[in-house]
PDB file of C-alpha atoms in Angstrom:
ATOM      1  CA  UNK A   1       0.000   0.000   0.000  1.00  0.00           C
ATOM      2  CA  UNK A   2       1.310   3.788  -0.758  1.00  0.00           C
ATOM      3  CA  UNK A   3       0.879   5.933   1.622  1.00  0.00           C
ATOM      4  CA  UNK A   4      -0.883   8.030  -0.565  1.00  0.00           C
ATOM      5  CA  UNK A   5      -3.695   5.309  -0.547  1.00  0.00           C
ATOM      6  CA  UNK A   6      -5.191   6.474   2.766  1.00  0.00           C
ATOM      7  CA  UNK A   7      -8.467   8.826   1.633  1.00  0.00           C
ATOM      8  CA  UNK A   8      -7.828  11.275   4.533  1.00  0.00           C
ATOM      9  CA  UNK A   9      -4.921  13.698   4.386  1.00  0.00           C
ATOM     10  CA  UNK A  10      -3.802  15.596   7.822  1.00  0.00           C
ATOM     11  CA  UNK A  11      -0.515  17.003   8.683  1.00  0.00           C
ATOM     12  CA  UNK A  12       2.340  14.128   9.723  1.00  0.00           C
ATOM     13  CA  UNK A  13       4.069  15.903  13.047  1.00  0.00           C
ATOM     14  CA  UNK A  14       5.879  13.348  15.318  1.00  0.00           C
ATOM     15  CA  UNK A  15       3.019  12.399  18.073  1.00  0.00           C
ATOM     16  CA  UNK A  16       4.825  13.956  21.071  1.00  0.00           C
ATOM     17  CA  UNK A  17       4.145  13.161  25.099  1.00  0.00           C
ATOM     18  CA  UNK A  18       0.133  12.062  25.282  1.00  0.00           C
ATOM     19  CA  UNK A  19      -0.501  12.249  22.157  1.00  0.00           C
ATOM     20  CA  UNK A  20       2.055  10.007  21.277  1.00  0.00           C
ATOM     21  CA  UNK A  21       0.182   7.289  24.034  1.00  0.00           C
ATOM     22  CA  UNK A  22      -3.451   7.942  22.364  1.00  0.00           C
ATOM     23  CA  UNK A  23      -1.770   7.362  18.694  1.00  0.00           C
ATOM     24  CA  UNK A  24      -0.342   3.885  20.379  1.00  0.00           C
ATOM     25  CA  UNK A  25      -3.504   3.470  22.707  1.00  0.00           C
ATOM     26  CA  UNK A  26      -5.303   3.306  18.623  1.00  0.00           C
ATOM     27  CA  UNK A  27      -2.861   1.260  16.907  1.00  0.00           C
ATOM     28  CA  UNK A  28      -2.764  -1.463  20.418  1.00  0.00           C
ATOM     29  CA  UNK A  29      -6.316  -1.554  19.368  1.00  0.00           C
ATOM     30  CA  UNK A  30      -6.207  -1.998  15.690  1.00  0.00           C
ATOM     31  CA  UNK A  31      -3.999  -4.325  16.087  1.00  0.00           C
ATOM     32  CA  UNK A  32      -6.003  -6.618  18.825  1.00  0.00           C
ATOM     33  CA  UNK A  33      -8.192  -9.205  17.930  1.00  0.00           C
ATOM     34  CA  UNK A  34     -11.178  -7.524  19.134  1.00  0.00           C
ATOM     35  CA  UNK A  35     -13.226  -4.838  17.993  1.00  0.00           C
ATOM     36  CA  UNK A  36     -11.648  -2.570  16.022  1.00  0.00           C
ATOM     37  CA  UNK A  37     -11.987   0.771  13.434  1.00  0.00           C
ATOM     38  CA  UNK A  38     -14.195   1.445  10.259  1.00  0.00           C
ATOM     39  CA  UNK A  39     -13.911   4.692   8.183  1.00  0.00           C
ATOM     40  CA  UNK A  40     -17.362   5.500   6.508  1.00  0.00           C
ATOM     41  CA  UNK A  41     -17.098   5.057   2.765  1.00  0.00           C
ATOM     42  CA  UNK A  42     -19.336   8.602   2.122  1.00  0.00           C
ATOM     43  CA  UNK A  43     -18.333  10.771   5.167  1.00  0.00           C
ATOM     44  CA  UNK A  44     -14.813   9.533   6.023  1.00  0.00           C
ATOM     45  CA  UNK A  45     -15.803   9.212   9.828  1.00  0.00           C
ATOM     46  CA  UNK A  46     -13.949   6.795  11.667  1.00  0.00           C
ATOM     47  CA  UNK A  47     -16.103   4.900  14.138  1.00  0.00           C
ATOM     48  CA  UNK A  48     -15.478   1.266  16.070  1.00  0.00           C
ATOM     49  CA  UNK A  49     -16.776  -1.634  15.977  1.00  0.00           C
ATOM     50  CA  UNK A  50     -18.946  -2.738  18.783  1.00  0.00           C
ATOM     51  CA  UNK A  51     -20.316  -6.029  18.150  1.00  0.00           C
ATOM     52  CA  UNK A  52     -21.715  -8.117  15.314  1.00  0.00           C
ATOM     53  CA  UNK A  53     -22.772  -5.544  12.878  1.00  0.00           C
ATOM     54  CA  UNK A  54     -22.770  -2.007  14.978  1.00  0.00           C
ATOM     55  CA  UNK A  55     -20.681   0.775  15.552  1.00  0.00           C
ATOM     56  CA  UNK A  56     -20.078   3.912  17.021  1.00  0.00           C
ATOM     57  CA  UNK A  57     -18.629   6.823  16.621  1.00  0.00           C
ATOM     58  CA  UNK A  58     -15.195   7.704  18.250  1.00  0.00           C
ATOM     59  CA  UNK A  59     -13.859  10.789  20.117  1.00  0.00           C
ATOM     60  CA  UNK A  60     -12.013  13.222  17.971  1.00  0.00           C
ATOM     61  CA  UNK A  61      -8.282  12.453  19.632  1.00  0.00           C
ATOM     62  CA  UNK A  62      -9.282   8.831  18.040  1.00  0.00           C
ATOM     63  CA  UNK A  63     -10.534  10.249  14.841  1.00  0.00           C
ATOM     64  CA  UNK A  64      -7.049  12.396  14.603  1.00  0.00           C
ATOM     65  CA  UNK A  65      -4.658   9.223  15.832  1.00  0.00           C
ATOM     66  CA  UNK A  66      -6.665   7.085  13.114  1.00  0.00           C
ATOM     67  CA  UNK A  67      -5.838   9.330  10.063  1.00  0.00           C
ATOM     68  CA  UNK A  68      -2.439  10.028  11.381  1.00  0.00           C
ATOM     69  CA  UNK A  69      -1.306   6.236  11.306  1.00  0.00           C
ATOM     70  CA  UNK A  70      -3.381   6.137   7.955  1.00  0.00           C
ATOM     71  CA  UNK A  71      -1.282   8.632   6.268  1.00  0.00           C
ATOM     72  CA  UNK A  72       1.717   7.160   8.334  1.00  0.00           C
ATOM     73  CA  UNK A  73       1.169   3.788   6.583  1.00  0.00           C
ATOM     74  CA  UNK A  74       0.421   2.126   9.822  1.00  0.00           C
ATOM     75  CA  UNK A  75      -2.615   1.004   8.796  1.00  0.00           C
ATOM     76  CA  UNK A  76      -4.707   0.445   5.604  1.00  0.00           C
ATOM     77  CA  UNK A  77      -8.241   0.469   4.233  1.00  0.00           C
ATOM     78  CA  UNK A  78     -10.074  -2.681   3.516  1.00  0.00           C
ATOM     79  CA  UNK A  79     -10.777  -2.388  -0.018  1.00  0.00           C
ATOM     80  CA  UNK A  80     -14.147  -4.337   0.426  1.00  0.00           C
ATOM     81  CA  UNK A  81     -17.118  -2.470   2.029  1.00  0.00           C
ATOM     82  CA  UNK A  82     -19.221  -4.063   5.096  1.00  0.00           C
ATOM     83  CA  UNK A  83     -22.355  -2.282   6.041  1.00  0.00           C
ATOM     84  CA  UNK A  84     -22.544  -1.745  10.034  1.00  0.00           C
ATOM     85  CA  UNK A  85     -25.192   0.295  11.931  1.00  0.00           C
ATOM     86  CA  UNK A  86     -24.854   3.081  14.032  1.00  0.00           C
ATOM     87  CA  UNK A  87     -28.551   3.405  16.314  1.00  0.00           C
ATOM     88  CA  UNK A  88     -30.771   3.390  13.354  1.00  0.00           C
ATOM     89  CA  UNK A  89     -28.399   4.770  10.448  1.00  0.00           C
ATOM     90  CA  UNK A  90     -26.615   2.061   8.192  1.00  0.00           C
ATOM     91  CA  UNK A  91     -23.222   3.149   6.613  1.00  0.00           C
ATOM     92  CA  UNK A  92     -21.173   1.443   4.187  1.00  0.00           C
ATOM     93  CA  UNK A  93     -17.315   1.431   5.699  1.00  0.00           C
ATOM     94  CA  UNK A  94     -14.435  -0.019   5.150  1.00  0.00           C
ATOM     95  CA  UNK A  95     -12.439  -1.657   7.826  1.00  0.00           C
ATOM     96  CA  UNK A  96      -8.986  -0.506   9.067  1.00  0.00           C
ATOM     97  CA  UNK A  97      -6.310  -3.079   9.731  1.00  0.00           C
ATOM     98  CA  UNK A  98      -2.734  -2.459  10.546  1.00  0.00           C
ATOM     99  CA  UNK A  99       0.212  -2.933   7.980  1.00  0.00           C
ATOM    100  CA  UNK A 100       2.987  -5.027   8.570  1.00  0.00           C
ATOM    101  CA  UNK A 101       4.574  -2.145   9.733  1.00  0.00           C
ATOM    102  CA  UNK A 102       2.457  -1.160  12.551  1.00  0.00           C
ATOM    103  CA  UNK A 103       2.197  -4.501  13.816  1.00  0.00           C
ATOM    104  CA  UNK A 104       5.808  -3.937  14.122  1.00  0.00           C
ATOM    105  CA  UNK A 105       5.585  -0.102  15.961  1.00  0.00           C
ATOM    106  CA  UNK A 106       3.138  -1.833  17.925  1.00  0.00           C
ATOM    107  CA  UNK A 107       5.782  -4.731  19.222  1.00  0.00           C
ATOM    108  CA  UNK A 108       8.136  -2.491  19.635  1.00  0.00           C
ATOM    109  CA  UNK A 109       6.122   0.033  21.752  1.00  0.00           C
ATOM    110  CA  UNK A 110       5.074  -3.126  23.912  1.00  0.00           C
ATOM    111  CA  UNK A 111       8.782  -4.124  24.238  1.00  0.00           C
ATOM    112  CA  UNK A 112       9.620  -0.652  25.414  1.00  0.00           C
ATOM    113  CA  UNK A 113       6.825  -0.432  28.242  1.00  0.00           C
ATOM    114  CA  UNK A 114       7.570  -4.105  29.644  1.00  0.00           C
ATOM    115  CA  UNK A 115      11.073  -2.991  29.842  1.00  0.00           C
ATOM    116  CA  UNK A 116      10.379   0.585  31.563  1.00  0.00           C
TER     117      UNK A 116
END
């Protein structure tokens, strides 16, 4: 995947003091096995999964840490859409899974806090 893949385009500072944890707090979570992120495919709002088939949508510091590791390369869009539900609006998305490369920022973050 290019980095120029991800549909959502912000700034790329380093992530500095806490928002360097909330980017990692996001990418420990994409990268678990349980629920995870979906961008919309018509708004571009990033929500998480909560269950079989809903959603909801996320607080901006996880909207902003979500399109930073998109545009980082961390993690990519799912080319094929799911529809979810979010109360009683349905939304095509796309699901967000982590690259080979964030799964290994996201080792190597865990390796630094068991050591410290």
């Amino acid at each position: 995947m290019d980095i120029d893949d991800y549909p959502v385009k912000v700034e790329l500072v380093r992530p500095e003091g806490d928002e360097l944890g909330q980017v990692m707090t996001v990418l420990g979570r994409v990268c678990s096995r349980g629920d995870g992120y979906v961008l919309s495919v018509r708004s571009r709002r990033v929500f998480r999964v909560v269950g079989l088939g809903a959603m909801r949508p996320v607080s901006a510091w996880e909207t902003a840490a979500i399109h930073r590791l998109g545009n980082m390369g961390l993690i990519f869009l799912v080319s094929d859409e799911s529809i979810l539900r979010s109360g009683a609006v349905r939304a095509r998305v796309n699901l967000l899974l982590p690259s080979e490369v964030g799964f290994d920022v996201m080792r190597a973050w865990w390796s630094l806090k068991q050591s410290g």
